């Protein structure tokens, strides 16, 4: 089967970092802060590679759109096992407004250009927490979508996907081409080994401009302000179950 | 002169308000309305203007009758078709687009559930607008507040799109009253639905007698400290005493102690109960994102350095295997 898979890789502030709001209240401090691949995207990359290893896919293409700098996210995907990578260069001035509305258009155009039959993305990026790019990419392509996947199996041009939903799990079948977004429990991403990191340096990484993919970006949302969430009052430590019950009674919670 | 300006301002405002009209996507299981729809109706009322509810499903007339009674709803649109079994976004999207085209809504809103978050962005892309997911406040008809970075920052965004497509965090808006309204229901002519792209095969829902996690008044949650699925029994007993729902941290879900739909956090459920009892949970950023708006937080953990104590109103440093049974006993 010659199925090409496109996987999206976003570079975000590492999940373990305690973020700080910028003094100008227009964003968070990103300079000098540890970044890494969005954890959900790692899961998407892993799933794509497993599909290739199972001979269900022929090629895995990792994609990222941002300004020119920092290609390490794509190199990580290549070191994990992606075949090649595409960096879509977005003018620095547009990166401020780069969100799912813009990225989904680029991904849809790339999926067409590369003849991909599956776009695999993380269910959400842990920075903007939007949870929208996969759904929007599917809409632009008029492809079916299977979001929050915890299990994917393919057979005869169709995917059977178990999805994590509010009350439990549900199973849907989508015909290919399709867009799938990965939930936490889809798999456990592998670590890139040193030899693979070295090999990844030789893999092809194409740079494309927005003009190459034929997409014009438009601004939809403007950030008016970013602020700290309200802080909670300091609590008290109680020394026994009895004093805990007493405290909860006093607070009217029980 | 000043009073004149004020009056004309007020006039402008009321005209502006009248120009808004919102479509609320009603979530349900074909029998009963998902209560988060009532929170979404409140958000729609804050935007101002008419609120229309869309009930789409298969044999879901009962739900339409239920929504029609909700306070704040002026009209109910009913799209009933066997093809809507399983609520597939590929089939719901054209229905929402058809109603949008017919009535020119300025806002399309759903609860930020697994379905709402999966559906709204697809609708938004078809309208060539940017969706705003999981809002916690409405500042004006085009400006909304949402959380970013696992709830560690609040972002206010202004949309310049002609149609605002939004999902609403249920715990951030009061539920609109379920009784007292009397909206008229009309059937929506169904557009052509493509049934070849996707198929609903079935669901495996977790059964529980306890209150639903996202809307429960009290929540008892367990983490890795519970050590096994069997030990969650301790929490179930405590929860039953408090009429509480039971949640879990990601560690407990990943370890297989409990199913994933019990996960509270950035990528699980967001809860804001009156009382949240975190048992054997360290309090990672990702977990706090899902519960830190709870009114009162209790932490029971044997590690006095656990970050959960920094957000807890009442912390008890103790072995949960002793403290939880004692607490259950004494309540």
XYZ file of C-alpha atoms in Angstrom:
585
model
C 0.000 0.000 0.000
C 1.400 3.321 -0.953
C -0.111 5.520 1.657
C 1.646 8.761 2.453
C 1.138 10.186 5.905
C 1.562 13.840 6.774
C 2.256 14.539 10.458
C 2.182 17.967 12.035
C 4.891 18.896 14.533
C 4.463 22.010 16.613
C 7.247 23.419 18.756
C 5.903 24.513 22.125
C 7.216 25.501 25.543
C 8.131 22.243 27.286
C 5.229 20.818 29.285
C 7.198 20.853 32.550
C 8.025 24.583 32.404
C 6.133 26.948 34.655
C 5.238 29.731 32.243
C 5.396 33.440 32.993
C 3.175 36.160 31.566
C 5.099 38.942 29.807
C 5.252 42.313 31.567
C 3.460 43.928 28.605
C 0.556 41.487 29.126
C 0.434 40.489 25.485
C 1.796 36.971 25.720
C 4.017 34.702 27.753
C 7.814 34.783 28.039
C 9.276 32.471 25.401
C 12.882 33.692 25.168
C 15.373 31.467 26.933
C 12.651 28.987 27.855
C 13.001 25.275 27.079
C 10.936 24.219 24.081
C 10.156 20.783 22.739
C 7.796 19.004 20.363
C 4.152 19.215 21.449
C 3.571 15.926 23.355
C 0.466 15.064 21.325
C 2.414 15.567 18.100
C 5.055 13.108 19.317
C 2.264 10.572 19.688
C 1.071 11.358 16.152
C 4.608 10.928 14.761
C 4.984 7.630 16.626
C 1.695 6.317 15.238
C 2.678 7.266 11.688
C 6.007 5.465 12.056
C 4.292 2.383 13.465
C 1.948 2.341 10.476
C 4.959 2.433 8.203
C 6.673 -0.322 10.165
C 3.504 -2.395 9.813
C 3.715 -1.784 6.036
C 0.436 0.134 6.096
C 2.131 3.314 4.938
C 4.855 4.061 2.434
C 6.140 7.402 3.584
C 5.946 9.614 6.637
C 6.379 13.336 6.078
C 6.803 15.611 9.090
C 5.576 19.178 8.696
C 5.932 22.375 10.619
C 5.031 25.943 9.797
C 6.714 28.879 11.433
C 9.414 31.441 10.706
C 12.748 30.064 9.461
C 14.553 29.547 12.741
C 14.639 26.374 14.821
C 14.286 23.209 12.861
C 14.976 20.899 15.797
C 11.352 19.816 16.076
C 11.428 18.446 12.536
C 14.867 16.884 13.155
C 13.363 15.133 16.194
C 10.568 13.714 14.043
C 13.150 12.568 11.479
C 15.218 10.961 14.227
C 12.124 9.119 15.451
C 11.713 7.678 11.973
C 9.941 10.115 9.673
C 11.266 9.848 6.090
C 11.490 13.516 5.256
C 10.350 16.864 6.517
C 8.821 20.032 5.161
C 9.225 23.385 6.800
C 6.703 25.937 5.594
C 8.189 29.328 6.171
C 5.817 31.922 7.539
C 6.941 35.566 7.580
C 7.925 36.508 11.140
C 5.244 39.199 11.301
C 2.518 36.596 10.647
C 3.793 34.156 13.271
C 2.141 36.196 16.044
C -1.248 35.406 14.569
C -0.495 31.864 13.536
C -3.292 29.673 14.869
C -5.351 26.674 13.808
C -7.261 28.732 11.208
C -4.027 29.499 9.369
C -2.110 26.267 9.984
C -5.028 24.078 8.870
C -5.024 25.824 5.486
C -1.326 25.174 5.044
C -1.695 21.530 6.083
C -4.635 21.001 3.739
C -2.696 22.511 0.835
C 0.340 20.370 1.641
C -1.759 17.201 1.920
C -3.020 17.871 -1.601
C 0.399 18.803 -2.945
C 2.059 15.684 -1.499
C -0.822 13.349 -2.358
C -1.162 12.298 1.287
C -3.977 9.943 2.270
C -3.726 10.509 5.974
C -2.989 13.588 8.042
C -2.077 12.699 11.618
C -2.000 15.483 14.198
C -1.970 15.834 17.958
C -5.376 16.508 19.484
C -4.246 19.850 20.858
C -1.142 21.939 21.329
C -0.354 22.430 25.015
C 0.399 26.141 24.524
C -2.763 27.590 22.973
C -4.898 24.567 24.016
C -7.054 25.244 20.935
C -7.878 21.683 19.928
C -8.938 22.697 16.414
C -6.283 22.167 13.747
C -7.172 18.562 12.851
C -10.881 19.296 12.595
C -10.242 22.382 10.442
C -7.781 20.581 8.173
C -10.371 17.845 7.590
C -12.977 20.477 6.761
C -10.741 22.281 4.257
C -10.038 18.981 2.519
C -13.611 17.720 2.869
C -12.156 14.579 4.396
C -13.651 12.699 7.326
C -12.104 13.257 10.743
C -11.463 10.978 13.706
C -10.463 13.088 16.693
C -9.056 11.959 20.071
C -7.916 8.574 18.760
C -6.755 5.994 21.277
C -6.558 3.157 18.747
C -6.241 3.147 14.951
C -6.370 0.144 12.662
C -6.444 0.223 8.896
C -7.917 -2.149 6.366
C -9.061 -1.817 2.742
C -8.829 1.949 2.439
C -10.619 2.464 5.730
C -9.556 3.268 9.249
C -11.287 1.975 12.336
C -10.647 4.431 15.130
C -11.447 4.155 18.824
C -12.036 7.620 20.178
C -11.828 8.935 23.722
C -15.133 10.698 24.401
C -16.729 12.090 27.564
C -18.566 9.009 28.747
C -16.018 6.402 27.666
C -14.944 5.241 24.229
C -16.576 5.159 20.832
C -15.593 3.529 17.584
C -15.951 5.064 14.141
C -14.904 3.996 10.702
C -13.608 6.623 8.302
C -12.741 6.137 4.664
C -9.341 7.305 3.440
C -8.200 9.964 2.832
C -8.837 11.132 6.384
C -7.546 13.274 9.234
C -6.888 11.710 12.632
C -5.940 13.475 15.856
C -4.006 11.584 18.522
C -5.032 11.375 22.159
C -2.640 10.627 25.007
C -3.298 6.920 25.110
C -2.779 6.142 21.431
C 0.794 4.983 22.039
C 4.013 5.600 23.906
C 6.391 7.619 21.693
C 9.891 6.201 21.268
C 13.055 8.047 22.144
C 15.314 8.978 19.286
C 18.589 7.082 19.648
C 21.931 8.782 19.027
C 22.627 6.895 15.751
C 19.155 7.877 14.539
C 19.724 11.486 15.532
C 22.922 11.403 13.447
C 21.117 9.789 10.509
C 18.317 12.355 10.759
C 20.810 15.080 9.887
C 21.131 13.581 6.433
C 17.418 13.252 5.775
C 15.747 15.677 3.430
C 14.257 18.804 4.915
C 12.530 20.988 2.331
C 11.773 24.598 2.903
C 8.651 25.949 1.247
C 7.146 29.391 1.268
C 3.462 30.156 1.627
C 3.514 31.009 -2.069
C 4.827 27.515 -2.882
C 1.818 25.928 -1.192
C -0.546 28.567 -2.547
C -1.906 29.786 0.760
C -2.525 33.349 1.831
C -2.858 33.916 5.545
C -5.493 36.166 6.999
C -5.876 37.369 10.554
C -9.059 36.289 12.324
C -8.322 36.733 16.006
C -6.395 39.442 17.792
C -5.023 38.911 21.274
C -6.227 41.816 23.391
C -4.488 40.751 26.592
C -2.810 37.900 28.391
C -2.919 37.874 32.166
C -2.163 35.711 35.149
C -5.073 33.646 36.408
C -6.401 34.658 39.818
C -4.189 33.218 42.559
C -5.688 31.120 45.287
C -5.519 32.152 48.934
C -2.900 30.203 50.842
C -4.407 27.192 52.557
C -3.851 25.621 55.929
C -2.413 22.279 56.934
C -4.566 20.261 59.289
C -3.022 17.640 61.543
C -5.718 14.986 61.696
C -8.825 13.666 59.976
C -10.892 15.145 62.802
C -9.576 18.649 62.226
C -10.132 18.211 58.481
C -13.787 17.328 59.096
C -14.054 20.244 61.512
C -12.564 22.624 58.921
C -14.901 21.392 56.154
C -17.915 21.725 58.459
C -16.841 25.254 59.321
C -16.481 26.092 55.610
C -19.964 24.662 54.989
C -18.734 22.055 52.534
C -20.096 19.056 54.438
C -25.603 67.131 26.267
C -24.000 64.383 28.335
C -27.347 62.736 28.978
C -28.164 62.936 25.280
C -24.923 61.134 24.454
C -25.719 58.499 27.052
C -29.167 57.933 25.592
C -27.886 57.613 22.087
C -25.173 55.291 23.320
C -27.762 53.127 24.981
C -29.796 53.174 21.768
C -26.757 52.082 19.798
C -26.172 49.323 22.300
C -29.694 48.014 22.084
C -29.587 48.068 18.299
C -26.308 46.244 18.450
C -27.782 43.679 20.822
C -30.773 43.133 18.573
C -28.493 42.443 15.636
C -26.910 39.496 17.401
C -28.435 36.088 17.013
C -26.952 32.904 18.318
C -27.330 29.282 17.395
C -26.667 26.940 20.298
C -25.885 23.374 19.301
C -27.778 21.223 21.802
C -25.852 18.165 22.893
C -27.862 15.097 23.878
C -28.084 11.333 23.575
C -31.424 11.366 21.671
C -33.270 10.970 24.994
C -31.990 13.642 27.323
C -30.277 16.975 26.972
C -26.649 17.158 28.117
C -26.794 19.774 30.926
C -23.793 21.669 29.479
C -26.219 22.955 26.826
C -27.880 25.021 29.579
C -24.498 26.608 30.401
C -24.018 27.358 26.703
C -27.454 29.018 26.593
C -26.334 31.322 29.429
C -23.209 32.270 27.467
C -25.419 32.938 24.429
C -27.686 35.164 26.534
C -24.644 37.160 27.665
C -23.799 37.863 24.032
C -27.312 39.230 23.630
C -29.934 38.878 20.933
C -32.052 35.875 20.025
C -31.007 32.396 21.066
C -31.967 29.504 18.802
C -31.200 25.914 19.743
C -30.478 23.221 17.207
C -31.442 19.695 18.185
C -30.002 17.273 15.661
C -30.155 13.531 16.099
C -32.229 10.460 15.395
C -35.654 10.214 17.072
C -34.814 13.155 19.287
C -38.175 14.993 19.462
C -38.226 14.541 23.261
C -34.989 16.498 23.514
C -36.422 19.313 21.375
C -39.383 19.516 23.767
C -36.953 19.639 26.710
C -34.856 22.436 25.173
C -37.952 24.439 24.304
C -38.634 24.784 28.040
C -35.209 26.211 28.854
C -35.242 29.883 29.847
C -33.630 32.145 27.256
C -34.355 30.048 24.179
C -36.544 31.750 21.600
C -36.673 29.023 18.965
C -35.788 25.361 18.567
C -34.739 23.871 15.256
C -35.190 20.118 14.952
C -33.163 18.035 12.509
C -34.217 14.434 12.906
C -32.742 11.700 10.744
C -31.562 8.127 11.218
C -28.352 9.256 9.493
C -27.498 11.345 12.561
C -27.046 8.291 14.763
C -23.677 8.610 16.489
C -23.483 12.406 15.956
C -20.745 12.297 13.325
C -19.222 15.745 12.655
C -19.166 15.085 8.880
C -22.970 14.916 8.946
C -23.724 17.497 11.649
C -21.593 20.186 9.990
C -23.786 20.568 6.850
C -26.849 20.822 9.087
C -25.328 23.620 11.140
C -24.192 25.340 7.924
C -27.703 25.058 6.468
C -29.272 26.657 9.543
C -26.579 29.334 9.567
C -27.316 30.114 5.915
C -31.045 30.295 6.480
C -31.022 32.422 9.643
C -27.708 34.325 9.401
C -26.618 33.711 12.960
C -23.807 35.922 14.203
C -22.689 33.291 16.725
C -22.639 29.509 16.765
C -22.021 27.991 20.194
C -21.651 24.549 21.721
C -20.527 23.211 25.074
C -16.795 22.393 25.179
C -17.353 18.651 25.373
C -15.625 15.994 23.290
C -18.388 16.461 20.710
C -18.523 20.252 20.852
C -14.756 20.612 20.532
C -14.656 18.146 17.701
C -17.519 19.766 15.801
C -17.160 23.550 16.193
C -13.734 23.871 14.489
C -15.020 21.889 11.503
C -17.973 24.268 11.222
C -15.652 27.261 11.606
C -13.349 26.098 8.819
C -16.315 25.675 6.483
C -17.316 29.261 7.253
C -13.672 30.335 6.818
C -13.527 31.751 10.334
C -11.361 30.980 13.367
C -13.070 29.048 16.165
C -12.632 30.063 19.792
C -12.617 26.927 21.914
C -13.398 26.536 25.592
C -14.167 30.138 26.539
C -14.551 31.017 30.220
C -16.094 34.483 29.809
C -17.904 36.681 27.305
C -16.609 40.265 27.359
C -18.643 41.488 24.449
C -20.179 40.087 21.290
C -16.731 39.726 19.706
C -14.360 39.470 22.675
C -13.915 36.347 24.743
C -11.651 35.058 27.488
C -10.104 31.597 27.420
C -7.276 29.859 29.200
C -3.967 28.911 27.597
C -0.929 26.957 28.817
C -2.954 24.525 30.939
C -4.849 27.293 32.677
C -1.684 29.181 33.661
C -2.629 32.277 31.672
C -5.864 33.934 30.622
C -6.052 35.114 27.031
C -8.560 37.704 25.863
C -9.194 37.451 22.132
C -11.185 39.660 19.795
C -12.613 38.051 16.697
C -12.935 40.020 13.480
C -14.870 37.214 11.778
C -18.431 37.774 10.585
C -19.574 34.644 12.423
C -18.150 33.694 15.801
C -17.887 29.970 16.339
C -17.351 29.179 20.005
C -17.267 26.363 22.490
C -18.040 27.162 26.099
C -16.492 25.792 29.287
C -19.532 24.540 31.190
C -18.145 25.210 34.662
C -17.590 28.909 33.878
C -21.228 29.741 33.148
C -24.292 29.191 35.344
C -26.835 26.801 33.890
C -29.876 28.500 32.423
C -33.105 27.400 34.098
C -34.444 24.201 32.503
C -38.072 25.143 33.155
C -40.040 28.280 32.416
C -39.370 28.929 28.737
C -41.749 28.183 25.899
C -39.929 28.303 22.584
C -41.545 27.209 19.352
C -40.044 24.244 17.560
C -39.673 24.056 13.815
C -38.320 21.290 11.658
C -35.208 22.071 9.701
C -35.166 20.815 6.121
C -32.243 18.385 5.969
C -29.454 19.095 3.510
C -27.887 16.261 1.505
C -25.699 14.259 3.887
C -22.653 12.330 2.722
C -22.936 9.017 4.547
C -20.030 7.325 2.769
C -17.161 9.100 4.520
C -17.675 7.954 8.059
C -19.664 5.434 10.005
C -20.511 5.181 13.686
C -19.725 1.656 14.834
C -20.617 1.816 18.505
C -19.635 2.977 21.941
C -18.448 1.548 25.199
C -19.621 3.915 27.893
C -18.523 3.617 31.511
C -21.540 2.938 33.697
C -21.807 4.653 37.035
C -24.489 5.408 39.604
C -22.521 8.394 40.820
C -23.092 11.984 39.668
C -21.547 13.034 36.347
C -17.977 14.256 36.848
C -18.133 17.610 35.000
C -21.221 18.829 36.842
C -20.925 17.146 40.258
C -21.089 19.299 43.403
C -18.392 17.217 45.069
C -15.507 15.332 43.479
C -13.101 12.827 45.009
C -10.043 12.134 42.844
C -7.285 9.596 43.094
C -3.782 9.458 41.692
C -0.789 7.192 41.522
C -0.725 7.022 45.332
C -3.715 4.656 45.231
C -1.327 1.997 43.878
C -4.008 -0.166 42.244
C -7.455 -0.184 40.684
C -8.819 -2.196 43.626
C -7.746 0.505 46.045
C -9.987 3.009 44.242
C -12.739 1.221 46.177
C -11.642 3.387 49.140
C -12.463 6.500 47.124
C -15.786 5.090 45.889
C -16.839 4.554 49.504
C -15.842 8.105 50.448
C -17.551 9.456 47.327
C -20.780 7.656 48.197
C -20.799 9.310 51.622
C -20.432 12.723 49.977
C -22.627 11.994 46.952
C -19.531 12.822 44.935
C -18.255 11.918 41.489
C -14.910 10.171 41.267
C -12.083 11.537 39.135
C -8.476 10.605 38.552
C -5.114 11.991 37.581
C -3.440 10.989 34.344
C -1.030 8.765 36.293
C -3.939 6.715 37.643
C -5.476 6.391 34.177
C -2.189 5.473 32.497
C -1.519 2.873 35.174
C -4.871 1.319 34.265
C -6.508 1.883 37.669
C -9.538 3.601 36.112
C -10.887 4.380 32.613
C -9.711 7.483 30.748
C -13.069 9.290 30.910
C -12.398 9.833 34.631
C -9.288 11.909 33.949
C -9.326 15.450 35.311
C -6.872 17.897 33.781
C -5.705 19.900 30.787
C -6.534 17.093 28.403
C -9.234 15.412 30.447
C -12.281 16.937 32.070
C -12.354 20.411 33.567
C -14.258 20.433 36.837
C -15.101 23.209 39.287
C -17.059 21.578 42.097
C -17.727 23.076 45.518
C -15.482 20.461 47.118
C -12.567 18.692 45.412
C -10.692 16.076 47.422
C -7.364 15.080 45.833
C -6.078 11.820 47.243
C -2.592 10.576 46.421
C -2.231 13.166 43.653
C 1.021 15.139 43.459
C -0.543 18.065 41.587
C 1.219 18.349 38.230
C 0.469 21.498 36.181
C -1.630 19.389 33.825
C -3.846 18.111 36.641
C -4.248 21.521 38.314
C -5.528 22.862 34.972
C -8.600 20.703 35.398
C -9.553 21.454 38.999
C -8.040 24.660 40.339
C -11.288 26.604 40.002
C -12.907 24.315 42.578
C -14.364 26.304 45.490
C -12.641 24.286 48.213
C -9.698 21.974 47.571
C -8.607 19.305 50.019
C -5.348 17.395 49.546
C -4.490 14.160 51.276
C -0.913 13.159 50.526
C 1.946 11.710 52.518
C 4.512 13.920 50.747
C 4.478 17.365 52.395
C 6.381 18.775 49.381
C 3.702 17.747 46.845
C 2.700 20.773 44.715
C -0.989 19.984 45.329
C -0.578 21.541 48.804
C 0.110 24.913 47.154
C -3.458 25.110 45.849
C -5.194 23.190 48.647
C -7.357 25.084 51.126
C -6.979 22.222 53.571
C -4.026 19.881 53.392
C -3.582 16.715 55.402
C -0.151 15.139 55.328
C -1.001 11.516 55.986
C -1.057 8.010 54.588
C -4.184 7.876 52.440
C -4.741 4.211 53.313
C -5.325 5.268 56.925
C -6.809 8.749 56.430
C -9.414 7.938 53.760
C -11.119 5.053 55.627
C -11.094 7.169 58.785
C -12.641 10.091 56.935
C -15.317 7.850 55.397
C -16.035 6.347 58.813
C -16.407 9.706 60.571
C -18.536 11.486 57.988
